[in-house]
mmCIF file of C-alpha atoms and ligand atoms in Angstrom:
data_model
loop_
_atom_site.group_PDB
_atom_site.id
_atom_site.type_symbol
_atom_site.label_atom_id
_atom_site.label_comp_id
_atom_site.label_asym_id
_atom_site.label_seq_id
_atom_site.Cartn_x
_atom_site.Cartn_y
_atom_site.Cartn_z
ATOM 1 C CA UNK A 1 14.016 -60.507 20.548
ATOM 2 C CA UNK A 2 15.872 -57.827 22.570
ATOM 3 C CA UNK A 3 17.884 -59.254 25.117
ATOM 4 C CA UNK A 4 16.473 -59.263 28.645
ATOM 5 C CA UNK A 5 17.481 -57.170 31.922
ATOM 6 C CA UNK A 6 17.811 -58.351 35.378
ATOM 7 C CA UNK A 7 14.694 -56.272 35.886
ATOM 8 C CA UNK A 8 12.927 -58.507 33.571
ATOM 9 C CA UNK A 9 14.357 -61.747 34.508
ATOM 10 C CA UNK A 10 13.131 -61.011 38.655
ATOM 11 C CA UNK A 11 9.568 -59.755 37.186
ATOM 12 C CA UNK A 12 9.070 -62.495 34.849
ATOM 13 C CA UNK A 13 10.221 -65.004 37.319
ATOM 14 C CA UNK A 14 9.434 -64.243 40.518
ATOM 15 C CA UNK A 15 7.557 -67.562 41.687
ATOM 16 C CA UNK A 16 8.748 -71.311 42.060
ATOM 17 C CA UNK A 17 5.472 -72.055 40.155
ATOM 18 C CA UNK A 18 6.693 -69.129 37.227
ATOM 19 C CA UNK A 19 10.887 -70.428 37.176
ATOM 20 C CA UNK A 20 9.458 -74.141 36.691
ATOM 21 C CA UNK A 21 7.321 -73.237 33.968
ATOM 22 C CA UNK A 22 10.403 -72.410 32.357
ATOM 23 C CA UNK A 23 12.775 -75.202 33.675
ATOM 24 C CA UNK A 24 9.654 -77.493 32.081
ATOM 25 C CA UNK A 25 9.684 -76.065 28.733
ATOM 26 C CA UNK A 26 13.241 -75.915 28.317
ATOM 27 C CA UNK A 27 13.854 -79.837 29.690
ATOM 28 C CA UNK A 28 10.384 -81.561 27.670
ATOM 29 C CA UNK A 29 9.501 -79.089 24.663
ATOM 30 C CA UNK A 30 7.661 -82.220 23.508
ATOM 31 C CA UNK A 31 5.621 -82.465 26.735
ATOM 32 C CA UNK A 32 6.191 -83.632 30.297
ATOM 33 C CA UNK A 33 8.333 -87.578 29.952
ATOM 34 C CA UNK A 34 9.387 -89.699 32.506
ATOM 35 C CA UNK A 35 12.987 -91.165 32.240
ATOM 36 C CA UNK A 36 10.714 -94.238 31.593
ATOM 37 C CA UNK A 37 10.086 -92.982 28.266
ATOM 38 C CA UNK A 38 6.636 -92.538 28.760
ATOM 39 C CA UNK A 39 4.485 -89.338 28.117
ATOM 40 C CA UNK A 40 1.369 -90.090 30.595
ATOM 41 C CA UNK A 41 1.932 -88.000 33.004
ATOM 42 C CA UNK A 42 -0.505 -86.747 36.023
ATOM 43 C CA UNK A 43 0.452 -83.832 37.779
ATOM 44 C CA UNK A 44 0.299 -84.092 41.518
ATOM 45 C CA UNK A 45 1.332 -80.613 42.654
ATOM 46 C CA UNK A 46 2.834 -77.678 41.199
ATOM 47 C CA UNK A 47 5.893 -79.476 41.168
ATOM 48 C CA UNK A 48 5.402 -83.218 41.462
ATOM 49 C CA UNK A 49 4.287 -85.148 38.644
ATOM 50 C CA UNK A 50 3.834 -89.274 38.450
ATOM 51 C CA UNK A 51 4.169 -91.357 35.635
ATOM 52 C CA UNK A 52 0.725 -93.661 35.084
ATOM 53 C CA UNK A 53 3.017 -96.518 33.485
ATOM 54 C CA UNK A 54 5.895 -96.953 36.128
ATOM 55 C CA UNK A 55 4.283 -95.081 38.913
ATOM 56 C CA UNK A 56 7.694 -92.743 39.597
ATOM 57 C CA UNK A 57 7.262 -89.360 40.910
ATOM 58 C CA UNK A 58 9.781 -86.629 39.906
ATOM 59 C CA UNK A 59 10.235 -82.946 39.319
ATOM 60 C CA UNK A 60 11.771 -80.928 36.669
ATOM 61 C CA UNK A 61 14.824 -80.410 38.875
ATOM 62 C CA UNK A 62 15.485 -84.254 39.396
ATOM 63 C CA UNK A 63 18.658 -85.464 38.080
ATOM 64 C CA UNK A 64 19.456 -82.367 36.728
ATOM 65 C CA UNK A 65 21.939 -79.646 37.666
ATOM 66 C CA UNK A 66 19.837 -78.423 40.358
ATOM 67 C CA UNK A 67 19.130 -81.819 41.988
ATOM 68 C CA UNK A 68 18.209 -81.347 45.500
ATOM 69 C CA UNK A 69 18.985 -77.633 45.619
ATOM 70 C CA UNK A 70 17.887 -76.017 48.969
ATOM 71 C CA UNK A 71 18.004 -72.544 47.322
ATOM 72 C CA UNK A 72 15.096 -70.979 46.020
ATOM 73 C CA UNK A 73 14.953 -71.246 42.487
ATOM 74 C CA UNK A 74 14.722 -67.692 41.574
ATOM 75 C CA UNK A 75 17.935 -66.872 42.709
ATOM 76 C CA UNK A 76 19.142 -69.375 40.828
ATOM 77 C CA UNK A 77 18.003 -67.399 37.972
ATOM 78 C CA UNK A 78 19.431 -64.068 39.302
ATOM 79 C CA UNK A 79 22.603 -65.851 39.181
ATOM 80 C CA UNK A 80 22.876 -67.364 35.745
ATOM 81 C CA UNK A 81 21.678 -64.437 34.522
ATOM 82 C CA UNK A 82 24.610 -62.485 36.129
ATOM 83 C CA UNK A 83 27.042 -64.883 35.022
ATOM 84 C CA UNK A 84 25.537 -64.929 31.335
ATOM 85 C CA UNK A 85 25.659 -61.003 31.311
ATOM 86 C CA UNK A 86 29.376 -60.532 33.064
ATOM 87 C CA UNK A 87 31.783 -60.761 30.194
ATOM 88 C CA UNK A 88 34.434 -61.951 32.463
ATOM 89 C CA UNK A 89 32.665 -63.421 34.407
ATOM 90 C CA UNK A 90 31.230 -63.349 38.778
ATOM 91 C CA UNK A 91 33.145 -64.283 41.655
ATOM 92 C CA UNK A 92 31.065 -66.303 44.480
ATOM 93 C CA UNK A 93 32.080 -63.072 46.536
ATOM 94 C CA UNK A 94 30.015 -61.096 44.671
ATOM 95 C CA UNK A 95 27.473 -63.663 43.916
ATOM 96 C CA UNK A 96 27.331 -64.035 48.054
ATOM 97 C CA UNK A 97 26.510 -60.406 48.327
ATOM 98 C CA UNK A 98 24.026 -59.769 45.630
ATOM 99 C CA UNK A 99 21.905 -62.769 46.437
ATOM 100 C CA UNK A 100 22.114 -63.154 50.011
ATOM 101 C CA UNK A 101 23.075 -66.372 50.550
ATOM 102 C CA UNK A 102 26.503 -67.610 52.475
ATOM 103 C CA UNK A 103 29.914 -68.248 50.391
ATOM 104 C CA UNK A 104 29.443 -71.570 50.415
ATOM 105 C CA UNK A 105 26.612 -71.887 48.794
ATOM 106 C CA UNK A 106 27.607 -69.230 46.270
ATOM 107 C CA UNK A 107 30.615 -70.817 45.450
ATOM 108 C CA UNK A 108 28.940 -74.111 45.075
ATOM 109 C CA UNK A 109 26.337 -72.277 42.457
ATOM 110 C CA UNK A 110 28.791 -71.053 40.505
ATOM 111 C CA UNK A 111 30.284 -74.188 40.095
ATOM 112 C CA UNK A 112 27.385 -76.073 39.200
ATOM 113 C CA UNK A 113 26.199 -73.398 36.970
ATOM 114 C CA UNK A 114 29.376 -73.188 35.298
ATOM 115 C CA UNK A 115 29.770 -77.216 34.923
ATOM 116 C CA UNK A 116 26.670 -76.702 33.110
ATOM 117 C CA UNK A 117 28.432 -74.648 30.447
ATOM 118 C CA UNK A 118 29.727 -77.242 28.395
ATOM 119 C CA UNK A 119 29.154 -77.686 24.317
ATOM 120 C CA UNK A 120 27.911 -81.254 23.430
ATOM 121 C CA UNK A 121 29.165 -82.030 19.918
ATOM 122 C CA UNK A 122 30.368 -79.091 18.855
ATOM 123 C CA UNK A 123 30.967 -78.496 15.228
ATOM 124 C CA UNK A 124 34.347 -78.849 13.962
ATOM 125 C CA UNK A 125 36.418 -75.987 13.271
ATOM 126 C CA UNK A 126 37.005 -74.795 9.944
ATOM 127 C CA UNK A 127 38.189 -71.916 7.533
ATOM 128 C CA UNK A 128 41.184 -70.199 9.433
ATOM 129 C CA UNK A 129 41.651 -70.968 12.404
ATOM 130 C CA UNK A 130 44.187 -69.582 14.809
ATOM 131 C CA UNK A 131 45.923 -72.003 18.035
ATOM 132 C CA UNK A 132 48.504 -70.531 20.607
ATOM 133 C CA UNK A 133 49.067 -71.733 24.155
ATOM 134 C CA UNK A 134 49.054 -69.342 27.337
ATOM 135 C CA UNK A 135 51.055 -69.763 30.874
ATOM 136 C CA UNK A 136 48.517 -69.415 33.530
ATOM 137 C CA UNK A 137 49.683 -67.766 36.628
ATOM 138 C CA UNK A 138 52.747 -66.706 34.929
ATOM 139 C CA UNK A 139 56.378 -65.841 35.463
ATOM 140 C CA UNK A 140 56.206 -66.257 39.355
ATOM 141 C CA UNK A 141 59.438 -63.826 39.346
ATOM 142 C CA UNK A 142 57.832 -61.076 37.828
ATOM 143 C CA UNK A 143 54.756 -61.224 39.811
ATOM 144 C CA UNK A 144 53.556 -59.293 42.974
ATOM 145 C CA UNK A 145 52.900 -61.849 45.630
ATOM 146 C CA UNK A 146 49.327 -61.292 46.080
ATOM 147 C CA UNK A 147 48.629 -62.148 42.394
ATOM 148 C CA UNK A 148 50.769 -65.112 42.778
ATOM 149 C CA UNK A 149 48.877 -65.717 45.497
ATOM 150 C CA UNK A 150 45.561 -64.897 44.010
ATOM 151 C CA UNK A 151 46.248 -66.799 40.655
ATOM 152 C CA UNK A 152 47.400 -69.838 42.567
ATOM 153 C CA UNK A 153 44.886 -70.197 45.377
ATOM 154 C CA UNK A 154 45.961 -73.105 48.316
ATOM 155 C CA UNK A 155 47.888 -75.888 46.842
ATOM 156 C CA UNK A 156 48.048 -75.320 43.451
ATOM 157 C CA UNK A 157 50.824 -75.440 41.673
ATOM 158 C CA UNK A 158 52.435 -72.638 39.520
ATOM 159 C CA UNK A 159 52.181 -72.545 35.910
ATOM 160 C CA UNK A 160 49.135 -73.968 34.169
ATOM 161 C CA UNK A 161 48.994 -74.192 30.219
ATOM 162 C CA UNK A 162 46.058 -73.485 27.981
ATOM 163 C CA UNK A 163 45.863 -74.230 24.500
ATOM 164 C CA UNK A 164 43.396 -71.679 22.610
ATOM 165 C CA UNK A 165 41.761 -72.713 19.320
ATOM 166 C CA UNK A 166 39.794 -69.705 17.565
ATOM 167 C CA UNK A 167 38.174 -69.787 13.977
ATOM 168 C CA UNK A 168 38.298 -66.413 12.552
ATOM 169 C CA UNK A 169 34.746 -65.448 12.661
ATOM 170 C CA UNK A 170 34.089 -68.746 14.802
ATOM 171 C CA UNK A 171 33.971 -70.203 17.783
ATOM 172 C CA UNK A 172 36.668 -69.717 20.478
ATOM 173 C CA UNK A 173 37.733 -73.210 22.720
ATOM 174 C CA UNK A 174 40.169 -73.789 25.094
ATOM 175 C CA UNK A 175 41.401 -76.488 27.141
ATOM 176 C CA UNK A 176 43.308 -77.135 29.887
ATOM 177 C CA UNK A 177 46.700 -79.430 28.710
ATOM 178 C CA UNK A 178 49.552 -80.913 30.525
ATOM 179 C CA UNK A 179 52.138 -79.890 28.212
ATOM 180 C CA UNK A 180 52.598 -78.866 24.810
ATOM 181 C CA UNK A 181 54.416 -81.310 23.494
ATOM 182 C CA UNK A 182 53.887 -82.231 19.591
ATOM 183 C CA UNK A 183 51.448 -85.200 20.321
ATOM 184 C CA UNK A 184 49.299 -83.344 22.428
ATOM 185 C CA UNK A 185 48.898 -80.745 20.115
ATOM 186 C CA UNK A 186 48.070 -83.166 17.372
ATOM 187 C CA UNK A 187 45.062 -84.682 19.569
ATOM 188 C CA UNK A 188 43.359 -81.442 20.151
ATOM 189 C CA UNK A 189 44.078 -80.557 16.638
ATOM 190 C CA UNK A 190 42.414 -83.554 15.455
ATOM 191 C CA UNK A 191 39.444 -83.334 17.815
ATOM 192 C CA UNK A 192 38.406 -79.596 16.751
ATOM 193 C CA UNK A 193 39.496 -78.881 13.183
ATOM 194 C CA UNK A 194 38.529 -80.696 10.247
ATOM 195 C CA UNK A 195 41.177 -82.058 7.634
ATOM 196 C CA UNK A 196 38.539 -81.147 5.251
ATOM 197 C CA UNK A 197 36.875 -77.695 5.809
ATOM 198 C CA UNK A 198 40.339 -76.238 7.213
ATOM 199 C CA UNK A 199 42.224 -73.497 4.863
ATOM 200 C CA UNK A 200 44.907 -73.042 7.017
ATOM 201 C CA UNK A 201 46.187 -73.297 10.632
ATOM 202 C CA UNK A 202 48.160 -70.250 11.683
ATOM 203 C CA UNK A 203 50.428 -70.706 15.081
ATOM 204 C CA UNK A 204 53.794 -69.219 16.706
ATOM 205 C CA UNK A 205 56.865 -70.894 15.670
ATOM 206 C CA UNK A 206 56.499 -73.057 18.755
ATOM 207 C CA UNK A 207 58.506 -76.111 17.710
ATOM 208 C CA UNK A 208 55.991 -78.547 18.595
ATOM 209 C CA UNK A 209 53.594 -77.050 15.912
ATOM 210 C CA UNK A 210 55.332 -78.251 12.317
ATOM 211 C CA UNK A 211 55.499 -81.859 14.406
ATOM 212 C CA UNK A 212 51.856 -81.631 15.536
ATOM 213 C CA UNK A 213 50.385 -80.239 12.138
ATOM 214 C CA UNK A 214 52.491 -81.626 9.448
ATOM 215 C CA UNK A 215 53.913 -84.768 10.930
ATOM 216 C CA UNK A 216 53.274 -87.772 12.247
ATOM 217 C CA UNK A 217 50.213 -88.642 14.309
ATOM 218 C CA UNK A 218 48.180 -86.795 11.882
ATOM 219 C CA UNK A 219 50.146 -88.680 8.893
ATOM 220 C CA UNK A 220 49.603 -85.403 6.798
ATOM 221 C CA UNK A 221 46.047 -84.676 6.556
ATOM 222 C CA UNK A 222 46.532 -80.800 7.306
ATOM 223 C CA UNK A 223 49.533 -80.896 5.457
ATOM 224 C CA UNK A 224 50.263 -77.606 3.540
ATOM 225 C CA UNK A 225 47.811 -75.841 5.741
ATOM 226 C CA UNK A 226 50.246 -74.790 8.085
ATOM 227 C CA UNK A 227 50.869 -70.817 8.789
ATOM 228 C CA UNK A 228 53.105 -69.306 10.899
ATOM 229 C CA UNK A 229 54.461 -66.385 12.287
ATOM 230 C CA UNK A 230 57.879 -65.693 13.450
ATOM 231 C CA UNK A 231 57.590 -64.563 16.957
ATOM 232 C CA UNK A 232 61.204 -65.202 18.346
ATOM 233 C CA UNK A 233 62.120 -62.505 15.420
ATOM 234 C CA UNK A 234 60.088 -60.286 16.537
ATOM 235 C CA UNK A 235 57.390 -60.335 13.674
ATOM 236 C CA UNK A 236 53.894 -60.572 14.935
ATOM 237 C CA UNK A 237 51.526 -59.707 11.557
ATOM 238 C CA UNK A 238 52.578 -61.023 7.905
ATOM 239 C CA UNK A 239 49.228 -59.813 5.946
ATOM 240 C CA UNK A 240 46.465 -62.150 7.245
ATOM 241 C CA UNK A 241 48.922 -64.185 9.340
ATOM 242 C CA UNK A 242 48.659 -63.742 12.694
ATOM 243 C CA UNK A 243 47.607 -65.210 15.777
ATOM 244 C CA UNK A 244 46.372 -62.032 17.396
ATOM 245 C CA UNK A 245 42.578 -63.106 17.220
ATOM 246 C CA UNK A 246 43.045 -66.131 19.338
ATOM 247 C CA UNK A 247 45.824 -63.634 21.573
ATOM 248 C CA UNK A 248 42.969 -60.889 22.038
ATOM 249 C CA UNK A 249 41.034 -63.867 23.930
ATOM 250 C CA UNK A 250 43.508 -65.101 25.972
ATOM 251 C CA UNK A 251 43.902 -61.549 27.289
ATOM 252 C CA UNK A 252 39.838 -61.668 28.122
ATOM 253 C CA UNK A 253 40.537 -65.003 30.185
ATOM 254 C CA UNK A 254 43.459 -63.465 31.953
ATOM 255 C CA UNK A 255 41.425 -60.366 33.108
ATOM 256 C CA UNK A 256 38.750 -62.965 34.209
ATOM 257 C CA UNK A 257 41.005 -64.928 36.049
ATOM 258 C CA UNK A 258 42.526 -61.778 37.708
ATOM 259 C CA UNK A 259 39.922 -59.426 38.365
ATOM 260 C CA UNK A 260 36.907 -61.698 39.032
ATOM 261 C CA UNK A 261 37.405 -65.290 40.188
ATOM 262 C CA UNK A 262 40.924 -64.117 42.278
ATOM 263 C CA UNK A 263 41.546 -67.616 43.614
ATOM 264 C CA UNK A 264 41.678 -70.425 40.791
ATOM 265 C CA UNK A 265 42.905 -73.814 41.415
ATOM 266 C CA UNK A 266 44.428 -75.984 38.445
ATOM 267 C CA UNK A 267 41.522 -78.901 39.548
ATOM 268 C CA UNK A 268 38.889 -76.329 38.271
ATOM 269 C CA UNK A 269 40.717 -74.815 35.543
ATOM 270 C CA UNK A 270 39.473 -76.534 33.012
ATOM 271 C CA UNK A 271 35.431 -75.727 34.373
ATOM 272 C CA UNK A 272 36.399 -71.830 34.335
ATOM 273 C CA UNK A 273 37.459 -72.369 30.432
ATOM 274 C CA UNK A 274 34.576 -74.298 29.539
ATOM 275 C CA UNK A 275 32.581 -70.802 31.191
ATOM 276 C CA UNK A 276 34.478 -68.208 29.412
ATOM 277 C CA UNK A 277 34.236 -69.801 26.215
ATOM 278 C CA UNK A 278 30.535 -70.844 26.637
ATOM 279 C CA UNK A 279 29.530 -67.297 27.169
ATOM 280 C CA UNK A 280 32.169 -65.736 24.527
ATOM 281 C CA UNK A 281 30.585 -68.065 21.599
ATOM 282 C CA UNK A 282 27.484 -66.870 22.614
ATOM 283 C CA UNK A 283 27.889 -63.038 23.249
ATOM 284 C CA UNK A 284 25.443 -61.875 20.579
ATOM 285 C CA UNK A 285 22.705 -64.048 21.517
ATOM 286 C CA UNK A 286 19.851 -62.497 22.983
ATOM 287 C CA UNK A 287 18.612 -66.226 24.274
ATOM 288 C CA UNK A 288 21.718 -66.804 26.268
ATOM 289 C CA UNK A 289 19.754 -66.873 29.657
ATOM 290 C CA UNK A 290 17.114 -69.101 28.082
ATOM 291 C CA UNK A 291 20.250 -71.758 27.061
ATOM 292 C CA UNK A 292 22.315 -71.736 29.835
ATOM 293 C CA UNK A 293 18.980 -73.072 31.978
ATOM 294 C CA UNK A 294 18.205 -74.988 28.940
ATOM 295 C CA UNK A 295 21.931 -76.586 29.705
ATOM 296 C CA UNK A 296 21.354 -76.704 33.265
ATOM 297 C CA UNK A 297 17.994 -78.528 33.054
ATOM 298 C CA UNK A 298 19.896 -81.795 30.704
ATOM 299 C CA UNK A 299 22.731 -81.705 32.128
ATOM 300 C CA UNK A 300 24.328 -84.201 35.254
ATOM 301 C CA UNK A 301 23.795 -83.408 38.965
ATOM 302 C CA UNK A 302 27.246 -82.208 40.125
ATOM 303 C CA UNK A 303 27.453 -82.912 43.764
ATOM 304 C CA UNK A 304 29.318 -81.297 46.407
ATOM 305 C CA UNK A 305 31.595 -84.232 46.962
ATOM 306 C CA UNK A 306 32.322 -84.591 43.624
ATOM 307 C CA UNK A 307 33.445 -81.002 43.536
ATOM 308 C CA UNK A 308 35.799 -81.239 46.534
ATOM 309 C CA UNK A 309 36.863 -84.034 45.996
ATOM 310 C CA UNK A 310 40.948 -84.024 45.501
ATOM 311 C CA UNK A 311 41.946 -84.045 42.185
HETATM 312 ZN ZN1 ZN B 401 7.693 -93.826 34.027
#
């Protein structure tokens, strides 16, 4: 299946009736269900339907990630399709200006779009896998102000760490941490790399690593499996041991963060990694579109005072 255009997206969807159609398939393959359980359904309208057991009516946007969405429902395609397709991402600027529609409600899109963008389950990582850490926002001293102030947005602090975790020929994740200390390493070790399938974990020498690998929480299971290279001598590549794969994506979240989304707060950090890796572990997919909705359509409402809410 070749991967679709924009063009095709706003020909193939251009009704509520034709975007539903969709949103239905993707949310019941089996058939229309009420949260009831129940598969009798009677369709009232083209987008009302009623269960005959409990007598509910509901839509295929109810409870969802579009719940009680004002805006029409084919620009929320445009826009996860332009988010799917931007490798680094959209800003709700530019959103705001190719859809029409005010900031607000562009940013808040985004957002909800993006919240969608979360694995459920995923696999654990295996074979070699590469983890480094990143400074978000950087050396404040040897930054221009306005991408100090662009990285930092209103009331955010400076420096934000990310831990990056990429299997070589795998998926990339990253997450949002409050330090780097041993034992937080050894958590998100624990969480995404299995003891078992592992060959070998190749870092920095960041101190905390030999703790978090080889020593206590983890009481040894990756023990042996431990790579790394000696970046405070200068040495970056030893043969296959590097960290330059997991590196390489760190640089794509930094361009993100700089050229696209401009104003980043640490409260939302974590949603913006969750987006970039969503759409990196799925860049040769030609269904991307079709599982981002898919997402959408299962996943929690995300309301507006949840989202500004202070962290
Ligand atoms: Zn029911």
């Amino acid at each position: 299946m070749p991967a679709m255009t924009l063009l095709d997206v706003c020909s193939k969807f251009d009704s509520d009736a034709r975007c539903r159609e969709l949103l239905e398939r993707l949310r019941w393959p089996e058939g229309v269900r009420c949260d009831c359980g129940d598969l009798g359904i009677a369709r009232l309208s083209h987008k009302l339907f009623q269960c005959r057991k409990c007598r509910s009516q509901f839509t295929v946007t109810a409870g969802t990630i579009f719940h009680d969405s004002h805006l029409p429902l084919i620009k929320w395609f445009a826009a996860v399709y332009l988010i799917c397709e931007s490798r680094k991402g959209m800003s709700a600027n530019q959103l705001k200006r190719m859809l029409g529609v005010s900031y607000k409600t562009a940013w808040y899109l985004c957002h909800r779009i993006r919240a969608a963008m979360q694995e459920v389950n995923p696999e654990p990582m295996g074979g070699i896998v590469e983890v480094d850490e990143t400074y978000i926002g950087g050396k404040k001293a040897n930054m221009h102000k306005w991408k100090r102030d662009q990285i930092e947005g209103r009331g955010s602090v400076g420096k934000e760490i990310v831990i990056g975790l990429r299997q070589r020929n795998g998926t990339l994740r990253f997450f949002h941490v409050r330090d780097i200390e041993s034992g937080t390493l050894a958590k998100y070790i624990k969480e995404n790399i299995s003891a078992g399938d592992v060959e070998v974990i190749m870092t920095d020498d960041h101190a905390s690593y030999p703790k978090a690998i080889e020593g206590e929480p983890l009481l040894g299971d990756y023990r042996g499996k431990h790579q790394t290279v000696q970046h405070t001598a200068g040495e970056y590549v030893r043969g296959m041991v590097h960290s330059n794969t997991v590196e390489n994506s760190f640089s794509l979240l930094k361009r993100g963060i700089m050229g696209t989304w401009h104003k980043i707060s640490a409260k939302h950090l974590s949603r913006y990694l969750d987006e970039m890796t969503f759409r990196f572990n799925r860049r040769e997919d030609a269904d991307i579109f079709e599982q981002t909705l898919q997402f959408m359509v299962t996943a929690d409402p995300l309301t507006y005072e949840n989202l500004t809410r202070a962290a």
